Amino acid sequence: MCRIHGQFNTPARPHELTAVSAAQHHGGPDAQTQAAGPGWALGSNRLAVMDPAGGAQPYRLAVMDPAGGAQPYRLGAHITVVFNGEIYNHDALRARLRARGHHIPDRCDGSVLPALYAEYGTAFTDHLDGMYAIAVVDTRREPTLVLAVDDMGMKPLYYQHDPHTGRISFASELPALLAFDTVAARVWEPGLDEYLATKTPFGEQTMFDGVRVLPPASTLIATRGTGPRLIHRTAEPRPADLALPEAAAGLLDRLRHEVHRLLRADVPVAAVVSGGLDSSLVAALAAEAHPGLHTFTIGYKGDNWPGDERHFARQVARRIGAHHHEVELDPAAFPDLLPDVVRHLGQPNADPITLSSLALFREIRDAGFTVALTGDAADELFAGYDRVRQALATPPDRPWAPAYTDALAAVPRALREELYTADYRALLHDREPVTDRLTRHLATHDGERLATLTRFETGIRLPAYHLRRVDHMSMAAALEVRLPYCQSAVHHYARTLPAHLKVTPQRGKDVLYTAADGHLPRSVLTRPKQPFTLPVTAMLRPGTPLFTHARDILAPGRLRQGGRLEPARVQRLFTEQAQRPCDRSALAIWALLVHQLWLDRFFPADGASAATGGRADREPAG
């Protein structure tokens, strides 16, 4: 597991690469290395998980000139690779490549990548099983840059392409990308509306103008003579005709195999247990192969906060014989922790669990663990969300997509329009509203409704909203998080299952509940579903540190400087929350607080915004 960065079509400048590396050192504290050639540079920050004594990056393969080749290779040609992630089938790949005459110097998973690319070219990703963001520079003929991310988007890769110079800059984290001298930080002005409508930007767009993120299952290819070309790798599953018991048994077999495989590491491994179905089943299966497994959950000091799941997590830990740890976070620490959360995310994410996640991951790392397994992505794969069940329950003669897209918002559409200044509404005037665009996107996909929703949930929302949060918060603590439900054997199988095996009138994830029966306490299997999140509605009330901090950050003077939000309407949100606390006003305040902290971090002179006719200044990342 590492952080990676680099540039292409531009001279390498060592001081610049050092600054970029320093900006994401937290994610790879074990080694910082670079390689460069004419017009390119690659760098890596390593978090040693497999073969700590080997696996030095960048990986390089010297290429000999093929005798009699019609297109001889360049003198001194190399395939050079940097890599972030884990390749779980590296042993099988190493054996295959050695049988074909390649020298693989050690047993680190990433060491197979140059030879694999030499054998298969840009199709090398077809042979990978794991989570990854990979950069390849191939100088055999015309120098070529290849960037690739895994099928689920577990390992993000951000980039900027300058169409005038052809320069491409990339990094695993947004603050690191901004540390390149040539990458300017500019606010993407529609971003506030997009963020409030979906809790974080979806798709390839980021909150920085001109900065993009590779979508899941994609490969970017560029040469010096051509701009970047993005290839989307797709594979549609074939529906399976299975009864529920057979489908649940097949799911359990696949999940068990992946959990056991993901426990393999040369460093200590733990598991996160929220007390819900998804993470509890992962922990139960992990305990089968890892006696004495350590499990971690989080709670909050003070009042009897709603939604406290610690007693369920304790029951799971007792059932599976785990050494259980409860991390208790003090709400008084939230104002000090939030800037770290915002900095490491790089752009706003309105999920309050981001704060809890960073605190939890830091505690796991401080306890001596470098790898942790979690239960993320089960809701997306097996229709666990209420909004999906409600969309499926909508009669065929009534539109289902508008209510579904409204449920994605941090701030409902009507309230968003009340919050915006006249200048910001004018800036958005010619843009199709976000919820309308998403509704149209969903309506244009023919076929079975749950298949459409699953494609959207797993292909668009999951990588943007969940997986980037998990990656950035865990790597901020130098902790590698592994995601069994995102493994190809599990998510491909999930997509073959028909809707009636996933959703019933009573609950979603029916096949997963059936698979877990007998492995978890009955209390966990029969409890009402609730999200693993921070009880922000209860914590945002007068007199609490979070409420006071939010009022200070969203003070009228700051909002006037930005020119996007009406200060008086934002202050009414605080009045409403003080008098009649509710999820609507609490989440709106939280989302606006995170956005303002992001502006403060990356655009401290944000008074000069496009909404007010100026230009945002750039803050050096670090």
Coordinates of C-alpha atoms in Angstrom, one line a residue:
M1 CA 0.0 0.0 0.0
C2 CA 1.4 3.4 -1.0
R3 CA 0.8 6.8 -2.3
I4 CA 1.9 7.6 -5.8
H5 CA 2.4 10.7 -7.9
G6 CA 4.1 11.8 -11.1
Q7 CA 4.2 13.9 -14.3
F8 CA 4.3 13.3 -18.0
N9 CA 5.2 15.5 -20.9
T10 CA 7.2 17.9 -18.8
P11 CA 10.7 18.1 -17.4
A12 CA 11.1 16.5 -14.0
R13 CA 12.0 18.9 -11.2
P14 CA 13.3 17.1 -8.1
H15 CA 12.3 19.8 -5.6
E16 CA 8.8 19.7 -6.9
L17 CA 8.5 15.9 -6.6
T18 CA 9.9 16.2 -3.1
A19 CA 7.1 18.7 -2.2
V20 CA 4.4 16.4 -3.6
S21 CA 5.8 13.4 -1.8
A22 CA 5.9 15.3 1.5
A23 CA 2.2 16.3 1.0
Q24 CA 1.2 12.6 1.2
H25 CA 3.9 11.3 3.4
H26 CA 1.3 10.2 6.1
G27 CA 0.1 7.5 3.7
G28 CA 3.5 6.1 3.0
P29 CA 5.8 6.8 5.9
D30 CA 8.1 3.7 5.3
A31 CA 9.9 4.9 2.1
Q32 CA 9.9 7.8 -0.4
T33 CA 11.4 7.0 -3.8
Q34 CA 11.4 8.5 -7.3
A35 CA 12.4 7.7 -10.8
A36 CA 12.7 10.2 -13.8
G37 CA 13.6 10.3 -17.4
P38 CA 13.3 12.8 -20.3
G39 CA 9.8 14.3 -19.9
W40 CA 8.5 12.1 -17.1
A41 CA 8.8 11.4 -13.4
L42 CA 7.2 8.8 -11.0
G43 CA 7.2 8.8 -7.2
S44 CA 6.0 6.6 -4.4
N45 CA 5.4 6.9 -0.7
R46 CA 5.4 3.3 0.7
L47 CA 3.4 1.8 3.5
A48 CA 5.1 -1.6 3.8
V49 CA 2.5 -4.4 4.1
M50 CA 3.9 -7.3 1.9
D51 CA 7.5 -8.2 2.0
P52 CA 8.7 -5.1 3.9
A53 CA 12.4 -6.0 3.0
G54 CA 11.6 -6.1 -0.7
G55 CA 9.2 -4.3 -3.0
A56 CA 11.3 -1.1 -3.5
Q57 CA 9.5 1.3 -5.8
P58 CA 9.5 2.4 -8.6
Y59 CA 9.6 -1.0 -10.1
R60 CA 11.6 -1.2 -13.3
L61 CA 12.1 -3.7 -16.1
A62 CA 14.9 -3.2 -18.6
V63 CA 13.8 -4.1 -22.1
M64 CA 16.2 -5.7 -24.5
D65 CA 16.1 -4.9 -28.2
P66 CA 14.2 -7.8 -29.9
A67 CA 16.4 -9.4 -32.6
G68 CA 15.0 -8.7 -36.0
G69 CA 12.1 -6.6 -34.7
A70 CA 10.4 -4.4 -37.3
Q71 CA 10.2 -1.6 -34.7
P72 CA 13.3 -1.8 -32.5
Y73 CA 13.0 -0.7 -28.9
R74 CA 14.8 2.5 -27.8
L75 CA 18.3 2.2 -26.4
G76 CA 18.0 1.8 -22.6
A77 CA 14.2 1.4 -22.7
H78 CA 12.4 0.6 -19.5
I79 CA 9.0 -0.2 -18.2
T80 CA 8.7 1.8 -14.9
V81 CA 5.8 1.4 -12.5
V82 CA 4.5 2.9 -9.3
F83 CA 1.6 1.3 -7.5
N84 CA -0.8 1.9 -4.6
G85 CA -2.9 -0.9 -3.3
E86 CA -2.8 -4.7 -3.0
I87 CA -2.6 -7.4 -5.7
Y88 CA -4.1 -10.5 -4.0
N89 CA -3.3 -12.9 -6.8
H90 CA 0.4 -11.9 -7.0
D91 CA 1.6 -15.4 -6.1
A92 CA -0.2 -17.0 -9.1
L93 CA 1.0 -14.1 -11.4
R94 CA 4.6 -14.5 -10.2
A95 CA 4.6 -18.2 -11.0
R96 CA 3.1 -17.6 -14.5
L97 CA 5.6 -14.8 -15.3
R98 CA 8.6 -16.7 -14.1
A99 CA 7.5 -19.6 -16.2
R100 CA 7.6 -17.2 -19.2
G101 CA 11.2 -16.3 -18.4
H102 CA 10.7 -13.1 -16.3
H103 CA 12.9 -12.4 -13.3
I104 CA 10.7 -11.2 -10.3
P105 CA 13.2 -10.1 -7.6
D106 CA 11.1 -10.6 -4.5
R107 CA 7.7 -11.7 -3.1
C108 CA 6.2 -8.2 -2.9
D109 CA 2.8 -8.1 -4.7
G110 CA 3.7 -5.0 -6.8
S111 CA 6.9 -6.5 -8.1
V112 CA 5.0 -8.5 -10.7
L113 CA 3.6 -5.4 -12.4
P114 CA 6.4 -4.5 -14.9
A115 CA 6.6 -8.0 -16.3
L116 CA 2.8 -8.3 -16.4
Y117 CA 2.7 -5.1 -18.4
A118 CA 5.5 -6.3 -20.7
E119 CA 3.4 -9.4 -21.4
Y120 CA 0.0 -7.9 -21.9
G121 CA 0.4 -4.2 -22.5
T122 CA -2.5 -2.0 -21.4
A123 CA -4.7 -5.1 -21.0
F124 CA -2.5 -6.1 -17.9
T125 CA -5.3 -5.0 -15.6
D126 CA -7.5 -7.9 -16.9
H127 CA -5.2 -10.2 -14.9
L128 CA -5.2 -8.3 -11.6
D129 CA -7.3 -9.2 -8.6
G130 CA -7.2 -6.6 -5.9
M131 CA -7.4 -2.9 -5.3
Y132 CA -5.0 -0.6 -7.0
A133 CA -4.0 2.7 -8.6
I134 CA -1.1 2.1 -11.0
A135 CA 1.1 4.4 -13.1
V136 CA 3.3 3.0 -15.9
V137 CA 5.8 4.8 -18.1
D138 CA 6.8 2.7 -21.1
T139 CA 9.7 4.1 -23.0
R140 CA 10.2 1.1 -25.4
R141 CA 9.1 3.1 -28.4
E142 CA 7.1 6.3 -28.2
P143 CA 7.1 7.2 -24.5
T144 CA 3.7 6.4 -23.1
L145 CA 2.0 7.0 -19.8
V146 CA -0.7 4.5 -18.5
L147 CA -2.8 5.1 -15.4
A148 CA -5.2 2.5 -14.2
V149 CA -7.6 2.0 -11.2
D150 CA -9.4 -1.1 -10.0
D151 CA -12.9 -2.0 -11.0
M152 CA -14.6 -0.6 -7.9
G153 CA -12.5 2.6 -7.5
M154 CA -11.1 1.6 -4.1
K155 CA -7.8 3.4 -4.8
P156 CA -8.4 6.9 -6.1
L157 CA -6.1 8.7 -8.6
Y158 CA -6.5 12.4 -9.3
Y159 CA -5.0 14.2 -12.3
Q160 CA -4.8 17.4 -14.3
H161 CA -4.2 17.6 -18.0
D162 CA -3.0 20.9 -19.5
P163 CA -4.3 20.8 -23.1
H164 CA -1.9 23.6 -24.2
T165 CA 1.4 21.9 -23.1
G166 CA 0.2 18.3 -22.9
R167 CA 1.4 18.0 -19.4
I168 CA -0.3 15.5 -17.1
S169 CA 0.2 15.6 -13.3
F170 CA -1.3 13.0 -11.0
A171 CA -1.3 12.0 -7.3
S172 CA -3.2 9.8 -4.9
E173 CA -4.5 12.8 -2.9
L174 CA -5.7 16.2 -3.9
P175 CA -3.4 18.2 -1.6
A176 CA -0.5 16.4 -3.1
L177 CA -1.6 17.1 -6.6
L178 CA -1.9 20.8 -5.7
A179 CA 1.7 20.7 -4.5
F180 CA 2.9 20.6 -8.1
D181 CA 3.9 24.1 -9.1
T182 CA 2.0 23.9 -12.3
V183 CA -1.3 22.8 -10.8
A184 CA -3.3 25.8 -9.7
A185 CA -6.1 25.5 -7.1
R186 CA -9.3 27.1 -8.5
V187 CA -12.8 26.6 -7.1
W188 CA -15.1 24.8 -9.5
E189 CA -18.0 27.1 -8.9
P190 CA -20.9 24.8 -9.5
G191 CA -19.3 22.5 -6.9
L192 CA -21.2 23.9 -3.9
D193 CA -24.5 23.0 -5.5
E194 CA -23.3 19.6 -6.7
Y195 CA -21.9 18.9 -3.2
L196 CA -25.1 19.9 -1.4
A197 CA -27.2 17.8 -3.8
T198 CA -25.2 14.6 -3.6
K199 CA -22.9 15.0 -0.4
T200 CA -19.8 14.9 -2.6
P201 CA -19.1 15.4 -6.3
F202 CA -20.0 12.4 -8.4
G203 CA -18.2 11.1 -11.5
E204 CA -14.8 12.4 -12.7
Q205 CA -15.3 16.0 -11.6
T206 CA -13.7 17.3 -8.3
M207 CA -14.3 20.5 -6.4
F208 CA -11.2 22.0 -8.1
D209 CA -11.6 23.4 -11.6
G210 CA -9.6 21.4 -14.1
V211 CA -8.8 18.5 -11.7
R212 CA -10.4 15.1 -12.4
V213 CA -10.4 11.7 -10.8
L214 CA -10.1 8.4 -12.7
P215 CA -13.5 6.6 -12.7
P216 CA -13.7 3.0 -11.5
A217 CA -12.6 0.3 -14.0
S218 CA -10.7 2.8 -16.2
T219 CA -7.4 3.1 -17.9
L220 CA -5.9 6.4 -19.1
I221 CA -3.3 6.2 -21.9
A222 CA -1.3 9.2 -23.2
T223 CA 1.7 9.6 -25.4
R224 CA 3.8 12.8 -26.2
G225 CA 1.9 13.2 -29.4
T226 CA -1.6 12.6 -28.1
G227 CA -3.7 13.8 -25.3
P228 CA -5.1 11.4 -22.6
R229 CA -7.5 8.8 -23.8
L230 CA -9.7 7.1 -21.2
I231 CA -10.8 3.5 -21.7
H232 CA -13.6 2.1 -19.6
R233 CA -13.4 -1.5 -18.8
T234 CA -16.9 -3.1 -18.6
A235 CA -18.2 -6.6 -17.9
E236 CA -21.9 -7.3 -17.6
P237 CA -22.7 -10.3 -15.4
R238 CA -25.1 -13.1 -16.5
P239 CA -28.2 -13.4 -14.3
A240 CA -28.3 -16.5 -12.2
D241 CA -31.4 -18.6 -11.5
L242 CA -30.9 -19.6 -7.9
A243 CA -33.2 -20.3 -4.9
L244 CA -32.4 -18.3 -1.8
P245 CA -30.6 -21.0 0.2
E246 CA -28.4 -21.9 -2.8
A247 CA -27.7 -18.2 -3.4
A248 CA -26.8 -17.5 0.2
A249 CA -24.5 -20.6 0.4
G250 CA -22.7 -19.4 -2.8
L251 CA -22.3 -15.9 -1.3
L252 CA -21.0 -17.2 2.0
D253 CA -18.4 -19.4 0.3
R254 CA -17.2 -16.5 -1.8
L255 CA -17.1 -14.0 1.0
R256 CA -15.3 -16.5 3.3
H257 CA -12.7 -17.2 0.7
E258 CA -12.0 -13.5 0.1
V259 CA -12.0 -12.6 3.8
H260 CA -9.5 -15.4 4.5
R261 CA -7.3 -14.3 1.6
L262 CA -7.4 -10.6 2.7
L263 CA -6.0 -11.6 6.1
R264 CA -2.6 -12.4 4.5
A265 CA -0.1 -9.7 5.3
D266 CA 3.4 -9.4 6.8
V267 CA 2.0 -6.9 9.4
P268 CA -0.7 -7.2 12.1
V269 CA -4.3 -7.3 10.8
A270 CA -7.5 -6.2 12.7
A271 CA -11.2 -5.8 11.8
V272 CA -13.7 -2.9 12.2
V273 CA -17.0 -4.0 13.7
S274 CA -19.8 -1.5 13.8
G275 CA -22.4 -3.9 15.3
G276 CA -24.3 -4.2 12.1
L277 CA -24.6 -7.1 9.7
D278 CA -22.0 -6.2 7.1
S279 CA -18.9 -5.7 9.2
S280 CA -19.9 -8.3 11.8
L281 CA -20.1 -11.0 9.2
V282 CA -16.6 -10.0 7.9
A283 CA -15.2 -10.2 11.4
A284 CA -16.9 -13.6 12.1
L285 CA -15.4 -15.1 8.9
A286 CA -12.0 -13.5 9.7
A287 CA -12.0 -15.0 13.2
E288 CA -12.3 -18.5 11.6
A289 CA -8.8 -18.1 10.1
H290 CA -7.3 -15.7 12.5
P291 CA -7.7 -16.9 16.1
G292 CA -7.5 -14.0 18.6
L293 CA -8.6 -11.4 16.0
H294 CA -8.6 -7.9 17.3
T295 CA -11.8 -5.9 16.6
F296 CA -12.5 -2.2 17.0
T297 CA -15.6 -0.1 17.2
I298 CA -16.3 3.6 18.1
G299 CA -18.5 5.4 20.5
Y300 CA -18.8 8.9 22.0
K301 CA -18.2 10.2 25.5
G302 CA -21.0 12.0 27.4
D303 CA -24.7 11.6 27.0
N304 CA -26.5 8.4 26.0
W305 CA -26.2 9.3 22.3
P306 CA -28.8 7.9 19.9
G307 CA -27.7 5.1 17.7
D308 CA -24.9 3.8 20.0
E309 CA -24.1 0.3 18.6
R310 CA -21.3 -0.6 21.0
H311 CA -23.4 -3.3 22.8
F312 CA -24.0 -5.1 19.5
A313 CA -20.3 -4.9 18.6
R314 CA -19.5 -6.4 22.0
Q315 CA -21.9 -9.3 21.4
V316 CA -20.3 -10.0 18.1
A317 CA -16.8 -10.0 19.6
R318 CA -17.8 -12.4 22.4
R319 CA -19.5 -14.7 19.9
I320 CA -16.4 -14.9 17.6
G321 CA -13.8 -14.9 20.5
A322 CA -12.2 -11.6 19.4
H323 CA -10.1 -9.2 21.5
H324 CA -12.4 -6.2 21.4
H325 CA -11.4 -2.5 21.6
E326 CA -13.9 0.3 22.1
V327 CA -12.6 3.7 20.9
E328 CA -14.4 6.5 22.7
L329 CA -14.3 9.9 21.0
D330 CA -14.9 13.1 23.0
P331 CA -17.2 15.5 21.2
A332 CA -15.2 18.3 22.7
A333 CA -12.4 17.3 20.3
F334 CA -14.5 17.7 17.2
P335 CA -13.5 21.3 16.4
D336 CA -9.8 20.3 16.6
L337 CA -10.3 17.2 14.5
L338 CA -12.4 18.6 11.7
P339 CA -9.6 20.6 10.0
D340 CA -7.6 17.4 9.7
V341 CA -10.6 15.5 8.2
V342 CA -11.2 18.2 5.6
R343 CA -7.5 18.5 4.7
H344 CA -7.1 14.8 4.2
L345 CA -10.3 14.4 2.2
G346 CA -9.1 17.2 -0.1
Q347 CA -12.7 18.1 -1.0
P348 CA -16.0 18.2 0.9
N349 CA -17.8 15.1 1.9
A350 CA -21.0 15.6 3.9
D351 CA -21.0 12.2 5.7
P352 CA -20.4 12.9 9.4
I353 CA -18.8 9.5 9.8
T354 CA -15.7 10.9 8.1
L355 CA -14.8 12.5 11.5
S356 CA -15.4 9.2 13.4
S357 CA -13.5 7.2 10.8
L358 CA -10.3 9.3 11.1
A359 CA -10.4 9.0 14.9
L360 CA -11.1 5.2 14.7
F361 CA -8.4 4.5 12.1
R362 CA -5.8 6.5 14.1
E363 CA -6.6 4.4 17.2
I364 CA -6.2 1.1 15.2
R365 CA -2.9 2.2 13.9
D366 CA -1.7 3.4 17.4
A367 CA -2.7 0.0 18.7
G368 CA -0.1 -1.6 16.4
F369 CA -2.1 -2.6 13.4
T370 CA -1.3 -1.7 9.8
V371 CA -4.2 -3.5 8.1
A372 CA -7.9 -3.5 8.9
L373 CA -10.9 -5.3 7.3
T374 CA -14.2 -3.5 7.0
G375 CA -17.8 -4.2 5.8
D376 CA -18.1 -1.3 3.3
A377 CA -20.1 -1.8 0.0
A378 CA -22.6 -4.5 1.2
D379 CA -25.5 -2.0 1.2
E380 CA -24.7 -1.0 -2.4
L381 CA -24.4 -4.5 -3.7
F382 CA -27.3 -6.1 -1.9
A383 CA -29.9 -3.2 -1.9
G384 CA -29.6 -2.3 1.8
Y385 CA -30.7 1.3 1.6
D386 CA -34.3 2.4 2.3
R387 CA -34.2 4.7 -0.7
V388 CA -33.6 1.7 -3.0
R389 CA -36.4 -0.3 -1.4
Q390 CA -38.7 2.7 -1.8
A391 CA -37.7 3.1 -5.4
L392 CA -38.4 -0.6 -6.1
A393 CA -41.8 -0.3 -4.3
T394 CA -43.0 2.6 -6.5
P395 CA -45.7 1.4 -8.9
P396 CA -44.8 1.0 -12.5
D397 CA -47.0 3.9 -13.6
R398 CA -45.4 6.4 -11.3
P399 CA -41.9 7.9 -11.5
W400 CA -39.4 6.6 -9.0
A401 CA -36.2 8.4 -9.8
P402 CA -37.0 11.9 -8.4
A403 CA -37.6 10.7 -4.9
Y404 CA -34.6 8.5 -5.1
T405 CA -32.3 11.3 -6.2
D406 CA -33.7 13.7 -3.6
A407 CA -32.8 11.1 -0.9
L408 CA -29.1 11.5 -1.9
A409 CA -28.9 15.1 -0.9
A410 CA -27.3 16.7 2.1
V411 CA -29.6 19.7 1.6
P412 CA -33.0 19.3 -0.1
R413 CA -33.5 21.2 -3.3
A414 CA -35.9 23.8 -2.0
L415 CA -33.7 24.6 0.9
R416 CA -30.6 24.9 -1.4
E417 CA -32.3 27.5 -3.5
E418 CA -33.2 29.5 -0.3
L419 CA -29.6 29.4 0.9
Y420 CA -28.0 30.7 -2.3
T421 CA -27.4 34.4 -3.0
A422 CA -28.8 35.9 -6.2
D423 CA -25.3 36.0 -7.7
Y424 CA -24.8 32.3 -7.1
R425 CA -28.3 31.4 -8.4
A426 CA -27.4 33.4 -11.5
L427 CA -24.2 31.5 -12.0
L428 CA -26.1 28.2 -11.9
H429 CA -29.0 29.5 -14.1
D430 CA -27.9 27.8 -17.3
R431 CA -26.9 24.5 -15.7
E432 CA -29.3 21.6 -15.5
P433 CA -30.1 21.0 -11.8
V434 CA -28.1 18.2 -10.4
T435 CA -31.1 16.1 -9.3
D436 CA -32.7 16.6 -12.7
R437 CA -29.5 15.4 -14.4
L438 CA -29.3 12.3 -12.1
T439 CA -33.0 11.6 -12.7
R440 CA -32.5 11.7 -16.4
H441 CA -29.4 9.5 -16.2
L442 CA -31.4 6.8 -14.3
A443 CA -34.3 7.0 -16.6
T444 CA -32.2 6.5 -19.7
H445 CA -31.0 3.1 -18.5
D446 CA -33.3 0.3 -19.8
G447 CA -33.8 -2.9 -18.0
E448 CA -34.6 -4.2 -14.5
R449 CA -35.0 -1.4 -12.0
L450 CA -32.7 -2.9 -9.3
A451 CA -30.0 -3.5 -11.9
T452 CA -30.1 0.2 -12.8
L453 CA -30.0 1.2 -9.2
T454 CA -27.1 -1.1 -8.4
R455 CA -25.0 0.1 -11.3
F456 CA -25.5 3.7 -10.1
E457 CA -24.9 2.9 -6.4
T458 CA -21.8 0.8 -7.1
G459 CA -20.4 2.6 -10.1
I460 CA -21.0 6.2 -9.3
R461 CA -22.0 6.9 -5.7
L462 CA -19.9 4.2 -3.9
P463 CA -16.5 5.3 -5.2
A464 CA -17.1 9.0 -4.8
Y465 CA -19.0 9.0 -1.4
H466 CA -17.7 6.0 0.5
L467 CA -14.5 4.5 -1.0
R468 CA -12.6 7.8 -1.3
R469 CA -13.6 8.6 2.3
V470 CA -12.3 5.2 3.5
D471 CA -9.1 5.5 1.5
H472 CA -8.2 9.0 2.6
M473 CA -9.2 8.7 6.3
S474 CA -7.4 5.3 6.6
M475 CA -4.2 6.4 4.8
A476 CA -4.1 9.6 6.8
A477 CA -3.4 7.2 9.7
A478 CA -1.0 5.0 7.7
L479 CA -3.6 2.2 7.9
E480 CA -4.5 -0.1 5.0
V481 CA -8.2 -0.9 4.8
R482 CA -9.2 -4.0 2.9
L483 CA -12.8 -4.4 1.6
P484 CA -14.0 -8.0 1.1
Y485 CA -17.3 -7.0 -0.4
C486 CA -15.5 -5.1 -3.1
Q487 CA -13.5 -8.1 -4.2
S488 CA -14.4 -9.1 -7.7
A489 CA -15.6 -12.6 -6.8
V490 CA -18.2 -11.1 -4.4
H491 CA -19.4 -8.0 -6.3
H492 CA -19.6 -9.9 -9.6
Y493 CA -21.6 -12.7 -7.9
A494 CA -23.9 -10.1 -6.2
R495 CA -24.7 -8.6 -9.6
T496 CA -25.9 -11.9 -10.9
L497 CA -28.5 -12.3 -8.2
P498 CA -32.1 -11.3 -9.1
A499 CA -33.9 -8.6 -7.1
H500 CA -36.2 -10.9 -5.2
L501 CA -33.2 -12.5 -3.5
K502 CA -31.9 -9.1 -2.3
V503 CA -35.1 -7.2 -1.4
T504 CA -38.3 -8.3 0.3
P505 CA -41.1 -6.1 1.6
Q506 CA -39.6 -6.4 5.0
R507 CA -35.9 -5.8 4.4
G508 CA -33.0 -5.4 2.0
K509 CA -29.9 -7.6 1.8
D510 CA -32.1 -10.7 2.3
V511 CA -29.5 -13.0 0.8
L512 CA -26.8 -11.6 3.0
Y513 CA -28.9 -12.0 6.1
T514 CA -29.5 -15.6 5.1
A515 CA -25.8 -16.2 4.5
A516 CA -25.0 -14.8 8.0
D517 CA -27.6 -16.9 9.8
G518 CA -25.8 -19.1 12.4
H519 CA -22.6 -17.0 12.3
L520 CA -23.8 -14.0 14.3
P521 CA -25.9 -13.3 17.5
R522 CA -29.6 -13.3 16.8
S523 CA -29.7 -9.7 18.2
V524 CA -27.6 -8.5 15.3
L525 CA -29.6 -10.4 12.7
T526 CA -33.0 -9.1 14.0
R527 CA -32.1 -5.6 15.0
P528 CA -33.5 -2.6 12.9
K529 CA -31.0 -1.4 10.3
Q530 CA -29.3 1.9 11.1
P531 CA -26.4 3.7 9.4
F532 CA -22.9 3.6 11.0
T533 CA -22.7 7.4 11.5
L534 CA -22.1 10.2 13.9
P535 CA -25.3 11.3 15.8
V536 CA -24.9 14.8 14.4
T537 CA -28.5 15.9 15.0
A538 CA -28.1 15.2 18.8
M539 CA -24.7 16.7 18.9
L540 CA -25.6 19.9 17.1
R541 CA -27.6 21.7 19.8
P542 CA -26.9 24.9 21.8
G543 CA -24.2 24.5 24.3
T544 CA -22.3 21.7 22.6
P545 CA -18.8 22.3 21.2
L546 CA -19.9 21.4 17.7
F547 CA -22.8 23.8 17.6
T548 CA -20.7 26.7 18.9
H549 CA -17.9 25.8 16.4
A550 CA -20.3 25.7 13.5
R551 CA -21.8 29.1 14.3
D552 CA -18.3 30.6 14.5
I553 CA -17.2 29.1 11.1
L554 CA -20.4 30.0 9.4
A555 CA -20.4 33.5 10.7
P556 CA -22.1 36.1 8.4
G557 CA -18.9 37.9 7.6
R558 CA -17.3 34.8 6.3
L559 CA -20.3 33.9 4.2
R560 CA -20.5 37.4 2.7
Q561 CA -16.9 37.1 1.7
G562 CA -17.6 33.9 -0.3
G563 CA -20.7 35.4 -2.0
R564 CA -22.5 32.1 -2.5
L565 CA -24.7 31.8 0.6
E566 CA -27.2 34.1 2.2
P567 CA -26.0 34.7 5.8
A568 CA -29.4 35.4 7.2
R569 CA -30.9 32.2 5.8
V570 CA -27.9 30.2 7.2
Q571 CA -28.4 31.8 10.6
R572 CA -32.1 30.7 10.5
L573 CA -30.8 27.1 10.2
F574 CA -29.2 27.5 13.5
T575 CA -32.4 28.9 15.0
E576 CA -34.4 26.1 13.6
Q577 CA -32.0 23.5 14.9
A578 CA -31.9 25.1 18.4
Q579 CA -35.7 25.3 18.6
R580 CA -36.7 22.1 16.8
P581 CA -33.7 19.8 16.2
C582 CA -34.1 17.6 13.2
D583 CA -32.0 15.7 10.7
R584 CA -32.8 18.2 7.9
S585 CA -31.3 21.3 9.6
A586 CA -28.5 19.4 11.3
L587 CA -27.2 17.8 8.2
A588 CA -27.5 21.1 6.3
I589 CA -25.4 22.8 9.0
W590 CA -22.8 20.0 9.0
A591 CA -22.5 20.1 5.2
L592 CA -22.1 23.9 5.1
L593 CA -19.6 23.7 8.0
V594 CA -17.4 21.2 6.1
H595 CA -17.6 23.2 2.9
Q596 CA -16.5 26.4 4.7
L597 CA -13.6 24.6 6.4
W598 CA -12.6 23.4 2.9
L599 CA -12.6 26.9 1.6
D600 CA -10.7 28.1 4.6
R601 CA -8.0 25.4 4.1
F602 CA -7.5 25.6 0.3
F603 CA -8.8 29.1 -0.5
P604 CA -8.1 31.4 2.4
A605 CA -8.7 34.5 0.2
D606 CA -12.0 33.1 -1.0
G607 CA -13.7 36.5 -1.0
A608 CA -12.5 36.7 -4.6
S609 CA -14.8 34.0 -5.9
A610 CA -16.3 33.6 -9.4
A611 CA -19.7 34.3 -7.9
T612 CA -18.5 37.8 -7.0
G613 CA -16.4 38.3 -10.0
G614 CA -12.9 37.6 -8.7
R615 CA -10.3 34.8 -8.7
A616 CA -9.5 32.4 -5.8
D617 CA -5.9 32.5 -4.6
R618 CA -3.9 29.3 -4.3
E619 CA -2.7 27.9 -1.1
P620 CA 0.4 25.6 -1.1
A621 CA -0.6 22.1 -0.1
G622 CA 1.2 20.4 2.8

